[in-house]
């Protein structure tokens, strides 16, 4: 490994051999094999200087390469987190954390595509709070927001893993029941959600009660698109509104539907 | 990592390590000479820094380095000197052959310490310059 030529006494073949070794190391470094090192002799002559310089450059090259790889890994991880956050924001309602309109329509479209292959039906609930405006006007937007967050939490608590709840407007929520045996079963779920939403809400120092009107539309009844199904549930929700506070209506032939009032008998919004 | 002997010190303020000898001159300049033709690495750099701190009581002092016969020094050693450069007030690198000149130039221009550092071929000139950096 160590050579000890006397400076200035190298023969041409010796010099060529020593320089050849340095050239070989340069080629190794160029191929990103950074552990290559040239022999640095005891003479400390110009060839040793070149060899030591190439070795030192190789070390710096390896360090720079490692630093770049580390930065790329860091940036890639940051990008993945940012992408995940962007995706979450793009598909979720900021206030409640539920799915947003885009995500809901996507999932409903996907469910429609699978409808032909699956025997089970699915249903959409369209839910509107009856007293949200009163709460918002009386207690302020912060209380209104707090109410929406709690409503979302309660709706989510009544659903199964495959179901999807979304907030699609100020106080409008939609739910996709992924697998229901019949309209009656979907209506029973709607009724259960409605009952849960009737329970009092603690908004700061105020206790508030509110009802909700819920329309139900079952898939595979001539409703071929997400828009058509949601529109049917929306129409049933308006039928429920007309039927009185806190009602659930199943969209059906002739839009006569079925109006059923949930457990609490038309409680008033009673802020404070 | 190789086995390193514990540096030994004598009453005259000189410490001898496995690959170096370092001492405190009466004029306050610390002087170091590396063992000829021996490559040095991280542990050697740490030993030098510890020895220097011992000689100066931890105060930054000017450092005169004889590099003419020194072997090559690896990057880990160079970076350790940069990381612990608070132990020196200024560094004069005395060079004498192409290899020492190349290593000294590389340290100054690539490792780029923040403390004043210069390359000299003449030891007298190096000491004169260092005396201007006595703390």
GROMACS .gro file of C-alpha atoms in nm:
model
  407
    1UNK     CA    1   0.000   0.000   0.000
    2UNK     CA    2   0.265   0.253   0.103
    3UNK     CA    3   0.537   0.346  -0.142
    4UNK     CA    4   0.844   0.538  -0.044
    5UNK     CA    5   0.998   0.679  -0.358
    6UNK     CA    6   1.256   0.951  -0.319
    7UNK     CA    7   1.113   1.271  -0.469
    8UNK     CA    8   1.225   1.325  -0.822
    9UNK     CA    9   1.366   0.975  -0.870
   10UNK     CA   10   1.061   0.805  -1.021
   11UNK     CA   11   1.129   0.632  -1.347
   12UNK     CA   12   0.879   0.687  -1.624
   13UNK     CA   13   0.714   0.347  -1.564
   14UNK     CA   14   0.692   0.421  -1.189
   15UNK     CA   15   0.532   0.756  -1.253
   16UNK     CA   16   0.293   0.607  -1.502
   17UNK     CA   17   0.195   0.334  -1.254
   18UNK     CA   18   0.133   0.583  -0.971
   19UNK     CA   19  -0.067   0.814  -1.192
   20UNK     CA   20  -0.252   0.518  -1.335
   21UNK     CA   21  -0.368   0.428  -0.986
   22UNK     CA   22  -0.495   0.782  -0.931
   23UNK     CA   23  -0.679   0.771  -1.264
   24UNK     CA   24  -0.839   0.441  -1.163
   25UNK     CA   25  -0.961   0.598  -0.837
   26UNK     CA   26  -1.105   0.894  -1.028
   27UNK     CA   27  -1.296   0.651  -1.248
   28UNK     CA   28  -1.429   0.470  -0.939
   29UNK     CA   29  -1.547   0.799  -0.790
   30UNK     CA   30  -1.709   0.891  -1.121
   31UNK     CA   31  -1.904   0.566  -1.094
   32UNK     CA   32  -2.023   0.678  -0.747
   33UNK     CA   33  -1.806   0.421  -0.567
   34UNK     CA   34  -1.697   0.668  -0.304
   35UNK     CA   35  -1.486   0.436  -0.091
   36UNK     CA   36  -1.213   0.423  -0.355
   37UNK     CA   37  -0.881   0.570  -0.233
   38UNK     CA   38  -0.547   0.629  -0.400
   39UNK     CA   39  -0.223   0.540  -0.226
   40UNK     CA   40  -0.053   0.843  -0.071
   41UNK     CA   41   0.317   0.772  -0.040
   42UNK     CA   42   0.568   0.900   0.209
   43UNK     CA   43   0.750   1.118  -0.044
   44UNK     CA   44   0.487   1.390  -0.029
   45UNK     CA   45   0.565   1.477  -0.390
   46UNK     CA   46   0.332   1.610  -0.653
   47UNK     CA   47   0.186   1.268  -0.730
   48UNK     CA   48   0.113   1.213  -0.360
   49UNK     CA   49  -0.047   1.557  -0.353
   50UNK     CA   50  -0.267   1.462  -0.648
   51UNK     CA   51  -0.355   1.129  -0.485
   52UNK     CA   52  -0.439   1.295  -0.152
   53UNK     CA   53  -0.639   1.563  -0.333
   54UNK     CA   54  -0.841   1.304  -0.522
   55UNK     CA   55  -0.903   1.115  -0.196
   56UNK     CA   56  -1.017   1.432  -0.023
   57UNK     CA   57  -1.245   1.522  -0.313
   58UNK     CA   58  -1.388   1.171  -0.298
   59UNK     CA   59  -1.467   1.219   0.070
   60UNK     CA   60  -1.636   1.552   0.001
   61UNK     CA   61  -1.826   1.399  -0.289
   62UNK     CA   62  -1.951   1.117  -0.067
   63UNK     CA   63  -2.055   1.364   0.205
   64UNK     CA   64  -2.237   1.584  -0.046
   65UNK     CA   65  -2.408   1.285  -0.199
   66UNK     CA   66  -2.526   1.164   0.143
   67UNK     CA   67  -2.647   1.514   0.226
   68UNK     CA   68  -2.843   1.536  -0.099
   69UNK     CA   69  -2.997   1.194  -0.042
   70UNK     CA   70  -3.093   1.294   0.312
   71UNK     CA   71  -3.251   1.619   0.187
   72UNK     CA   72  -3.439   1.437  -0.087
   73UNK     CA   73  -3.571   1.188   0.169
   74UNK     CA   74  -3.672   1.473   0.401
   75UNK     CA   75  -3.845   1.666   0.122
   76UNK     CA   76  -4.017   1.351  -0.003
   77UNK     CA   77  -4.153   1.285   0.346
   78UNK     CA   78  -4.268   1.647   0.377
   79UNK     CA   79  -4.432   1.628   0.036
   80UNK     CA   80  -4.614   1.309   0.131
   81UNK     CA   81  -4.747   1.476   0.446
   82UNK     CA   82  -4.849   1.787   0.254
   83UNK     CA   83  -5.017   1.578  -0.014
   84UNK     CA   84  -5.202   1.383   0.251
   85UNK     CA   85  -5.314   1.707   0.416
   86UNK     CA   86  -5.422   1.855   0.082
   87UNK     CA   87  -5.616   1.542   0.005
   88UNK     CA   88  -5.778   1.551   0.346
   89UNK     CA   89  -5.875   1.916   0.297
   90UNK     CA   90  -6.000   1.849  -0.055
   91UNK     CA   91  -6.227   1.570   0.062
   92UNK     CA   92  -6.333   1.677   0.411
   93UNK     CA   93  -6.540   1.948   0.566
   94UNK     CA   94  -6.303   2.167   0.766
   95UNK     CA   95  -6.547   2.233   1.047
   96UNK     CA   96  -6.685   1.890   1.122
   97UNK     CA   97  -6.425   1.659   0.973
   98UNK     CA   98  -6.695   1.474   0.781
   99UNK     CA   99  -6.662   1.406   0.409
  100UNK     CA  100  -6.742   1.706   0.189
  101UNK     CA  101  -6.966   1.727  -0.116
  102UNK     CA  102  -6.692   1.612  -0.356
  103UNK     CA  103  -6.602   1.308  -0.151
  104UNK     CA  104  -6.964   1.214  -0.097
  105UNK     CA  105  -7.054   1.236  -0.465
  106UNK     CA  106  -6.749   1.024  -0.551
  107UNK     CA  107  -6.845   0.754  -0.304
  108UNK     CA  108  -7.206   0.760  -0.415
  109UNK     CA  109  -7.104   0.730  -0.781
  110UNK     CA  110  -6.878   0.440  -0.688
  111UNK     CA  111  -7.163   0.273  -0.498
  112UNK     CA  112  -7.390   0.318  -0.799
  113UNK     CA  113  -7.133   0.149  -1.023
  114UNK     CA  114  -7.122  -0.147  -0.787
  115UNK     CA  115  -7.499  -0.162  -0.754
  116UNK     CA  116  -7.538  -0.394  -1.049
  117UNK     CA  117  -7.295  -0.645  -0.904
  118UNK     CA  118  -7.436  -0.639  -0.554
  119UNK     CA  119  -7.771  -0.766  -0.445
  120UNK     CA  120  -7.803  -0.535  -0.147
  121UNK     CA  121  -7.954  -0.194  -0.190
  122UNK     CA  122  -7.819   0.132  -0.057
  123UNK     CA  123  -7.984   0.453   0.058
  124UNK     CA  124  -7.917   0.822   0.094
  125UNK     CA  125  -8.041   1.031   0.385
  126UNK     CA  126  -8.074   1.406   0.343
  127UNK     CA  127  -8.080   1.580   0.677
  128UNK     CA  128  -8.154   1.942   0.763
  129UNK     CA  129  -8.161   2.088   1.114
  130UNK     CA  130  -8.492   2.255   1.191
  131UNK     CA  131  -8.362   2.512   1.434
  132UNK     CA  132  -8.012   2.592   1.322
  133UNK     CA  133  -8.088   2.949   1.213
  134UNK     CA  134  -8.244   3.028   1.550
  135UNK     CA  135  -7.936   2.900   1.733
  136UNK     CA  136  -7.703   3.091   1.502
  137UNK     CA  137  -7.900   3.415   1.528
  138UNK     CA  138  -7.948   3.394   1.906
  139UNK     CA  139  -7.617   3.254   2.029
  140UNK     CA  140  -7.383   3.354   1.746
  141UNK     CA  141  -7.180   3.176   1.480
  142UNK     CA  142  -6.938   3.016   1.725
  143UNK     CA  143  -7.226   2.840   1.899
  144UNK     CA  144  -7.371   2.749   1.559
  145UNK     CA  145  -7.040   2.594   1.459
  146UNK     CA  146  -7.022   2.406   1.787
  147UNK     CA  147  -7.371   2.270   1.724
  148UNK     CA  148  -7.274   2.151   1.376
  149UNK     CA  149  -6.966   1.975   1.512
  150UNK     CA  150  -7.174   1.794   1.773
  151UNK     CA  151  -7.443   1.702   1.517
  152UNK     CA  152  -7.172   1.555   1.294
  153UNK     CA  153  -7.034   1.355   1.586
  154UNK     CA  154  -7.377   1.214   1.669
  155UNK     CA  155  -7.454   1.123   1.309
  156UNK     CA  156  -7.120   0.947   1.278
  157UNK     CA  157  -7.195   0.759   1.596
  158UNK     CA  158  -7.508   0.604   1.446
  159UNK     CA  159  -7.345   0.473   1.129
  160UNK     CA  160  -7.165   0.153   1.038
  161UNK     CA  161  -6.809   0.135   0.911
  162UNK     CA  162  -6.903   0.126   0.542
  163UNK     CA  163  -7.143   0.419   0.561
  164UNK     CA  164  -7.046   0.777   0.472
  165UNK     CA  165  -7.164   1.100   0.630
  166UNK     CA  166  -7.096   1.439   0.471
  167UNK     CA  167  -7.175   1.802   0.531
  168UNK     CA  168  -7.293   1.962   0.207
  169UNK     CA  169  -7.423   2.300   0.320
  170UNK     CA  170  -7.461   2.523   0.625
  171UNK     CA  171  -7.677   2.282   0.826
  172UNK     CA  172  -7.736   2.019   0.560
  173UNK     CA  173  -7.591   1.672   0.595
  174UNK     CA  174  -7.616   1.367   0.373
  175UNK     CA  175  -7.552   1.005   0.461
  176UNK     CA  176  -7.484   0.710   0.234
  177UNK     CA  177  -7.604   0.387   0.389
  178UNK     CA  178  -7.388   0.143   0.200
  179UNK     CA  179  -7.593  -0.169   0.256
  180UNK     CA  180  -7.961  -0.167   0.353
  181UNK     CA  181  -8.214  -0.444   0.302
  182UNK     CA  182  -8.509  -0.217   0.226
  183UNK     CA  183  -8.653   0.132   0.243
  184UNK     CA  184  -8.803   0.052   0.579
  185UNK     CA  185  -8.463  -0.036   0.719
  186UNK     CA  186  -8.320   0.290   0.582
  187UNK     CA  187  -8.610   0.478   0.734
  188UNK     CA  188  -8.544   0.311   1.068
  189UNK     CA  189  -8.184   0.429   1.055
  190UNK     CA  190  -8.303   0.781   0.972
  191UNK     CA  191  -8.539   0.770   1.266
  192UNK     CA  192  -8.260   0.655   1.496
  193UNK     CA  193  -8.036   0.939   1.378
  194UNK     CA  194  -8.320   1.187   1.424
  195UNK     CA  195  -8.380   1.069   1.777
  196UNK     CA  196  -8.013   1.100   1.860
  197UNK     CA  197  -8.009   1.456   1.729
  198UNK     CA  198  -8.306   1.552   1.948
  199UNK     CA  199  -8.106   1.515   2.268
  200UNK     CA  200  -8.002   1.849   2.425
  201UNK     CA  201  -7.675   2.016   2.324
  202UNK     CA  202  -7.454   2.197   2.570
  203UNK     CA  203  -7.319   2.504   2.388
  204UNK     CA  204  -7.102   2.688   2.635
  205UNK     CA  205  -7.337   2.786   2.918
  206UNK     CA  206  -7.645   2.729   2.704
  207UNK     CA  207  -7.852   2.418   2.663
  208UNK     CA  208  -8.017   2.385   2.323
  209UNK     CA  209  -8.250   2.133   2.166
  210UNK     CA  210  -8.325   2.103   1.798
  211UNK     CA  211  -8.498   1.859   1.567
  212UNK     CA  212  -8.402   1.761   1.218
  213UNK     CA  213  -8.599   1.678   0.905
  214UNK     CA  214  -8.470   1.377   0.717
  215UNK     CA  215  -8.549   1.258   0.366
  216UNK     CA  216  -8.462   0.904   0.259
  217UNK     CA  217  -8.408   0.773  -0.095
  218UNK     CA  218  -8.323   0.414  -0.173
  219UNK     CA  219  -8.091   0.333  -0.463
  220UNK     CA  220  -8.185   0.106  -0.754
  221UNK     CA  221  -8.537   0.247  -0.786
  222UNK     CA  222  -8.494   0.416  -1.119
  223UNK     CA  223  -8.246   0.661  -0.971
  224UNK     CA  224  -7.945   0.625  -1.199
  225UNK     CA  225  -7.715   0.906  -1.097
  226UNK     CA  226  -7.581   1.053  -0.773
  227UNK     CA  227  -7.760   1.378  -0.852
  228UNK     CA  228  -8.091   1.197  -0.898
  229UNK     CA  229  -8.060   1.003  -0.574
  230UNK     CA  230  -7.958   1.306  -0.368
  231UNK     CA  231  -8.233   1.514  -0.532
  232UNK     CA  232  -8.486   1.246  -0.435
  233UNK     CA  233  -8.365   1.244  -0.076
  234UNK     CA  234  -8.368   1.625  -0.075
  235UNK     CA  235  -8.726   1.627  -0.203
  236UNK     CA  236  -8.824   1.378   0.067
  237UNK     CA  237  -8.655   1.602   0.324
  238UNK     CA  238  -8.876   1.894   0.210
  239UNK     CA  239  -9.179   1.667   0.238
  240UNK     CA  240  -9.065   1.596   0.594
  241UNK     CA  241  -9.034   1.970   0.663
  242UNK     CA  242  -9.389   2.017   0.540
  243UNK     CA  243  -9.505   1.729   0.759
  244UNK     CA  244  -9.383   1.903   1.070
  245UNK     CA  245  -9.068   1.929   1.276
  246UNK     CA  246  -8.847   1.630   1.332
  247UNK     CA  247  -9.007   1.407   1.065
  248UNK     CA  248  -8.849   1.137   0.847
  249UNK     CA  249  -8.988   1.073   0.499
  250UNK     CA  250  -8.907   0.791   0.260
  251UNK     CA  251  -8.906   0.896  -0.102
  252UNK     CA  252  -9.148   0.674  -0.296
  253UNK     CA  253  -9.383   0.643  -0.589
  254UNK     CA  254  -9.597   0.952  -0.635
  255UNK     CA  255  -9.375   1.121  -0.376
  256UNK     CA  256  -9.635   1.050  -0.117
  257UNK     CA  257  -9.365   0.894   0.092
  258UNK     CA  258  -9.403   0.803   0.449
  259UNK     CA  259  -9.386   1.065   0.717
  260UNK     CA  260  -9.295   0.954   1.062
  261UNK     CA  261  -9.215   1.179   1.347
  262UNK     CA  262  -8.921   1.089   1.562
  263UNK     CA  263  -8.938   1.039   1.935
  264UNK     CA  264  -8.943   1.392   2.067
  265UNK     CA  265  -9.261   1.582   2.007
  266UNK     CA  266  -9.149   1.885   1.814
  267UNK     CA  267  -8.915   2.036   2.067
  268UNK     CA  268  -8.852   2.407   2.032
  269UNK     CA  269  -8.512   2.550   1.985
  270UNK     CA  270  -8.456   2.693   2.324
  271UNK     CA  271  -8.124   2.872   2.343
  272UNK     CA  272  -8.031   2.944   2.695
  273UNK     CA  273  -1.136   0.292   1.497
  274UNK     CA  274  -0.783   0.208   1.600
  275UNK     CA  275  -0.654   0.165   1.952
  276UNK     CA  276  -0.511   0.491   2.076
  277UNK     CA  277  -0.258   0.537   2.347
  278UNK     CA  278  -0.341   0.790   2.614
  279UNK     CA  279  -0.137   1.105   2.548
  280UNK     CA  280   0.129   1.173   2.808
  281UNK     CA  281   0.232   1.514   2.936
  282UNK     CA  282   0.551   1.633   3.096
  283UNK     CA  283   0.638   1.916   3.331
  284UNK     CA  284   0.748   2.146   3.048
  285UNK     CA  285   0.393   2.171   2.911
  286UNK     CA  286   0.432   1.921   2.632
  287UNK     CA  287   0.193   1.639   2.548
  288UNK     CA  288   0.285   1.347   2.329
  289UNK     CA  289   0.014   1.149   2.157
  290UNK     CA  290   0.029   0.843   1.936
  291UNK     CA  291   0.066   1.052   1.622
  292UNK     CA  292   0.155   1.399   1.744
  293UNK     CA  293   0.353   1.611   1.984
  294UNK     CA  294   0.202   1.938   2.107
  295UNK     CA  295   0.346   2.199   2.342
  296UNK     CA  296   0.282   2.546   2.476
  297UNK     CA  297   0.557   2.792   2.391
  298UNK     CA  298   0.665   3.068   2.631
  299UNK     CA  299   0.518   3.328   2.397
  300UNK     CA  300   0.170   3.175   2.435
  301UNK     CA  301   0.162   3.007   2.094
  302UNK     CA  302   0.075   2.637   2.089
  303UNK     CA  303   0.283   2.430   1.848
  304UNK     CA  304   0.206   2.087   1.707
  305UNK     CA  305   0.408   1.846   1.499
  306UNK     CA  306   0.246   1.538   1.347
  307UNK     CA  307   0.427   1.206   1.325
  308UNK     CA  308   0.581   1.181   0.977
  309UNK     CA  309   0.384   1.018   0.695
  310UNK     CA  310   0.111   0.873   0.919
  311UNK     CA  311  -0.251   0.920   0.813
  312UNK     CA  312  -0.470   1.075   1.084
  313UNK     CA  313  -0.841   1.045   1.155
  314UNK     CA  314  -1.119   1.145   1.391
  315UNK     CA  315  -0.971   0.998   1.710
  316UNK     CA  316  -0.642   1.173   1.641
  317UNK     CA  317  -0.822   1.505   1.596
  318UNK     CA  318  -1.007   1.455   1.924
  319UNK     CA  319  -0.684   1.371   2.104
  320UNK     CA  320  -0.517   1.687   1.969
  321UNK     CA  321  -0.809   1.906   2.075
  322UNK     CA  322  -0.813   1.754   2.423
  323UNK     CA  323  -0.438   1.801   2.456
  324UNK     CA  324  -0.455   2.160   2.340
  325UNK     CA  325  -0.736   2.240   2.585
  326UNK     CA  326  -0.528   2.086   2.860
  327UNK     CA  327  -0.227   2.301   2.772
  328UNK     CA  328  -0.420   2.627   2.751
  329UNK     CA  329  -0.673   2.563   3.030
  330UNK     CA  330  -0.950   2.583   2.772
  331UNK     CA  331  -0.864   2.935   2.652
  332UNK     CA  332  -0.842   2.992   2.278
  333UNK     CA  333  -0.479   3.021   2.170
  334UNK     CA  334  -0.288   3.066   1.844
  335UNK     CA  335  -0.180   2.737   1.692
  336UNK     CA  336   0.126   2.667   1.481
  337UNK     CA  337   0.095   2.343   1.281
  338UNK     CA  338   0.389   2.173   1.113
  339UNK     CA  339   0.239   1.985   0.820
  340UNK     CA  340   0.540   1.926   0.599
  341UNK     CA  341   0.595   1.564   0.693
  342UNK     CA  342   0.238   1.492   0.802
  343UNK     CA  343   0.043   1.216   0.637
  344UNK     CA  344  -0.301   1.273   0.484
  345UNK     CA  345  -0.588   1.362   0.715
  346UNK     CA  346  -0.938   1.227   0.653
  347UNK     CA  347  -1.261   1.427   0.634
  348UNK     CA  348  -1.385   1.319   0.976
  349UNK     CA  349  -1.072   1.466   1.132
  350UNK     CA  350  -1.102   1.788   0.932
  351UNK     CA  351  -1.467   1.828   1.032
  352UNK     CA  352  -1.384   1.767   1.399
  353UNK     CA  353  -1.131   2.050   1.390
  354UNK     CA  354  -1.400   2.272   1.236
  355UNK     CA  355  -1.657   2.166   1.497
  356UNK     CA  356  -1.422   2.240   1.786
  357UNK     CA  357  -1.252   2.547   1.643
  358UNK     CA  358  -1.331   2.746   1.958
  359UNK     CA  359  -1.009   2.609   2.109
  360UNK     CA  360  -0.795   2.813   1.868
  361UNK     CA  361  -0.760   3.188   1.818
  362UNK     CA  362  -0.581   3.153   1.485
  363UNK     CA  363  -0.404   2.878   1.290
  364UNK     CA  364  -0.083   2.896   1.089
  365UNK     CA  365  -0.018   2.595   0.867
  366UNK     CA  366   0.350   2.560   0.779
  367UNK     CA  367   0.390   2.365   0.456
  368UNK     CA  368   0.696   2.235   0.279
  369UNK     CA  369   0.611   1.989   0.005
  370UNK     CA  370   0.332   1.946  -0.252
  371UNK     CA  371   0.134   1.705  -0.034
  372UNK     CA  372   0.132   1.933   0.272
  373UNK     CA  373   0.048   2.233   0.056
  374UNK     CA  374  -0.241   2.047  -0.101
  375UNK     CA  375  -0.383   1.928   0.233
  376UNK     CA  376  -0.346   2.273   0.390
  377UNK     CA  377  -0.509   2.444   0.094
  378UNK     CA  378  -0.790   2.189   0.099
  379UNK     CA  379  -0.854   2.251   0.468
  380UNK     CA  380  -0.860   2.629   0.422
  381UNK     CA  381  -1.071   2.638   0.106
  382UNK     CA  382  -1.301   2.339   0.144
  383UNK     CA  383  -1.343   2.282   0.517
  384UNK     CA  384  -1.340   2.662   0.564
  385UNK     CA  385  -1.286   2.729   0.933
  386UNK     CA  386  -1.423   3.055   1.074
  387UNK     CA  387  -1.108   3.139   1.269
  388UNK     CA  388  -0.819   3.327   1.103
  389UNK     CA  389  -0.607   3.072   0.918
  390UNK     CA  390  -0.312   3.110   0.682
  391UNK     CA  391  -0.065   2.894   0.500
  392UNK     CA  392   0.307   2.970   0.542
  393UNK     CA  393   0.630   2.831   0.403
  394UNK     CA  394   0.835   3.017   0.661
  395UNK     CA  395   0.798   2.932   1.029
  396UNK     CA  396   0.928   3.269   1.152
  397UNK     CA  397   0.668   3.453   0.948
  398UNK     CA  398   0.401   3.215   1.077
  399UNK     CA  399   0.492   3.280   1.442
  400UNK     CA  400   0.501   3.655   1.383
  401UNK     CA  401   0.153   3.641   1.238
  402UNK     CA  402   0.024   3.423   1.520
  403UNK     CA  403   0.155   3.662   1.787
  404UNK     CA  404  -0.088   3.915   1.651
  405UNK     CA  405  -0.366   3.677   1.755
  406UNK     CA  406  -0.268   3.622   2.116
  407UNK     CA  407  -0.577   3.653   2.331
   0.00000   0.00000   0.00000
